Short mmCIF file of C-alpha atoms in Angstrom, two decimals:
data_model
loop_
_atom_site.label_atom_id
_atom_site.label_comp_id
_atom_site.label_asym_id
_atom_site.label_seq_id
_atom_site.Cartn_x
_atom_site.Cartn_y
_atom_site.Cartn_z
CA UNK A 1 142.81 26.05 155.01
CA UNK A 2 146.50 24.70 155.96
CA UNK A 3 147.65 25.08 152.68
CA UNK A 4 146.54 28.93 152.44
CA UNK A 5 147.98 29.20 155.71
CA UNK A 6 151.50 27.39 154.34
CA UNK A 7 150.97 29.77 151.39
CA UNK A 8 150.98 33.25 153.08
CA UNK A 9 153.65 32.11 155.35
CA UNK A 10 155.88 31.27 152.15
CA UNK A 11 154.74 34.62 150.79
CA UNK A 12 156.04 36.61 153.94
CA UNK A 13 159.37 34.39 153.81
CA UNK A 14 159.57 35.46 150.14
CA UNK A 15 159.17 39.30 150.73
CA UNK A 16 161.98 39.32 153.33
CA UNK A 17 164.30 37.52 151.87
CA UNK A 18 167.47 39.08 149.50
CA UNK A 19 166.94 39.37 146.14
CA UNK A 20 170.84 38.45 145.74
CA UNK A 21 171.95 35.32 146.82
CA UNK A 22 169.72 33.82 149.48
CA UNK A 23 168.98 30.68 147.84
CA UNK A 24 172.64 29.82 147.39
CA UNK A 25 172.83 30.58 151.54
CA UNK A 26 169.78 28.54 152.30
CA UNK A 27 171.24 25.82 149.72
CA UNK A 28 174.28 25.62 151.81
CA UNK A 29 172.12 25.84 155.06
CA UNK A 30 170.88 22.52 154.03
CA UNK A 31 173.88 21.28 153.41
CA UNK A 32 173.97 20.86 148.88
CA UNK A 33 170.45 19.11 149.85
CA UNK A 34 168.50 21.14 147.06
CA UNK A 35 170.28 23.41 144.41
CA UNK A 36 169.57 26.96 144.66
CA UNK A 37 167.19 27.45 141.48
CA UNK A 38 165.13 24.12 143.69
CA UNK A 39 164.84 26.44 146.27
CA UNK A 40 163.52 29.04 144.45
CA UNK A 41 161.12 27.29 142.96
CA UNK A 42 160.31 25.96 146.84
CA UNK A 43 159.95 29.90 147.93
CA UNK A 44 158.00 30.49 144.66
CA UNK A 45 155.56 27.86 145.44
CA UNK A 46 155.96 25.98 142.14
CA UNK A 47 157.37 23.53 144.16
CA UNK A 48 156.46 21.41 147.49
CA UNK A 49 157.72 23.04 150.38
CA UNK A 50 160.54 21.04 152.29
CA UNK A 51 160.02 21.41 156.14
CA UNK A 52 164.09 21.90 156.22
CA UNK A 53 164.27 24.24 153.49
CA UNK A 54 161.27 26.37 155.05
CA UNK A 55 163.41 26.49 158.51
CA UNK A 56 166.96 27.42 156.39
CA UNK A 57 164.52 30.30 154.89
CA UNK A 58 163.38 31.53 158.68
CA UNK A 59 167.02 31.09 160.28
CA UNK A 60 168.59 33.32 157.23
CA UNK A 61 165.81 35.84 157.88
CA UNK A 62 166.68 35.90 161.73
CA UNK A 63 170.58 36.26 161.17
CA UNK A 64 169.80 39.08 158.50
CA UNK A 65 167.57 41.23 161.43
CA UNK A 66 169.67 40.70 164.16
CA UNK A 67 172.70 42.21 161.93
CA UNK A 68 170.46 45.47 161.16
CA UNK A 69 169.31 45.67 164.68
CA UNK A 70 173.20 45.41 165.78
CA UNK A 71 173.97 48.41 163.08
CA UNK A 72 171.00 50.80 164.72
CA UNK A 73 172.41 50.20 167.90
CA UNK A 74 175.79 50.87 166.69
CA UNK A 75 174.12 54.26 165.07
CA UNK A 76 172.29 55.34 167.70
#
């Protein structure tokens, strides 16, 4: 049951994420710890899950809505 859990909560991370360039950010997030096409694989579950990389994935995900919330602020 954890693992499904783990599983659609890597799913959601996946469908929010850029297509362009977010495991490069999340790569340098973690500081060169995994290479980006290791973190892919990590968001693509063909890989374990690292606990760091999962929190990189969140953190990027925060930063990217709090910059469109700013710009429909800015619009409105």
């Amino acid at each position: 049951m954890k693992k499904q859990i783990k599983d659609e909560e890597t799913e959601k991370i996946k469908k929010q994420l850029p297509r362009a360039g977010a495991y490069e950010v999340i790569s340098g997030m973690v500081n060169g710890a995994y290479k980006p096409n290791t973190i892919k694989a990590m968001i693509n579950q063909q890989r374990t899950m690292n606990p760091g990389v999962l929190q990189a994935a969140k953190e990027l995900i925060e930063i990217i809505n709090q910059g469109k919330t700013q710009l429909n602020e800015n619009n409105e």
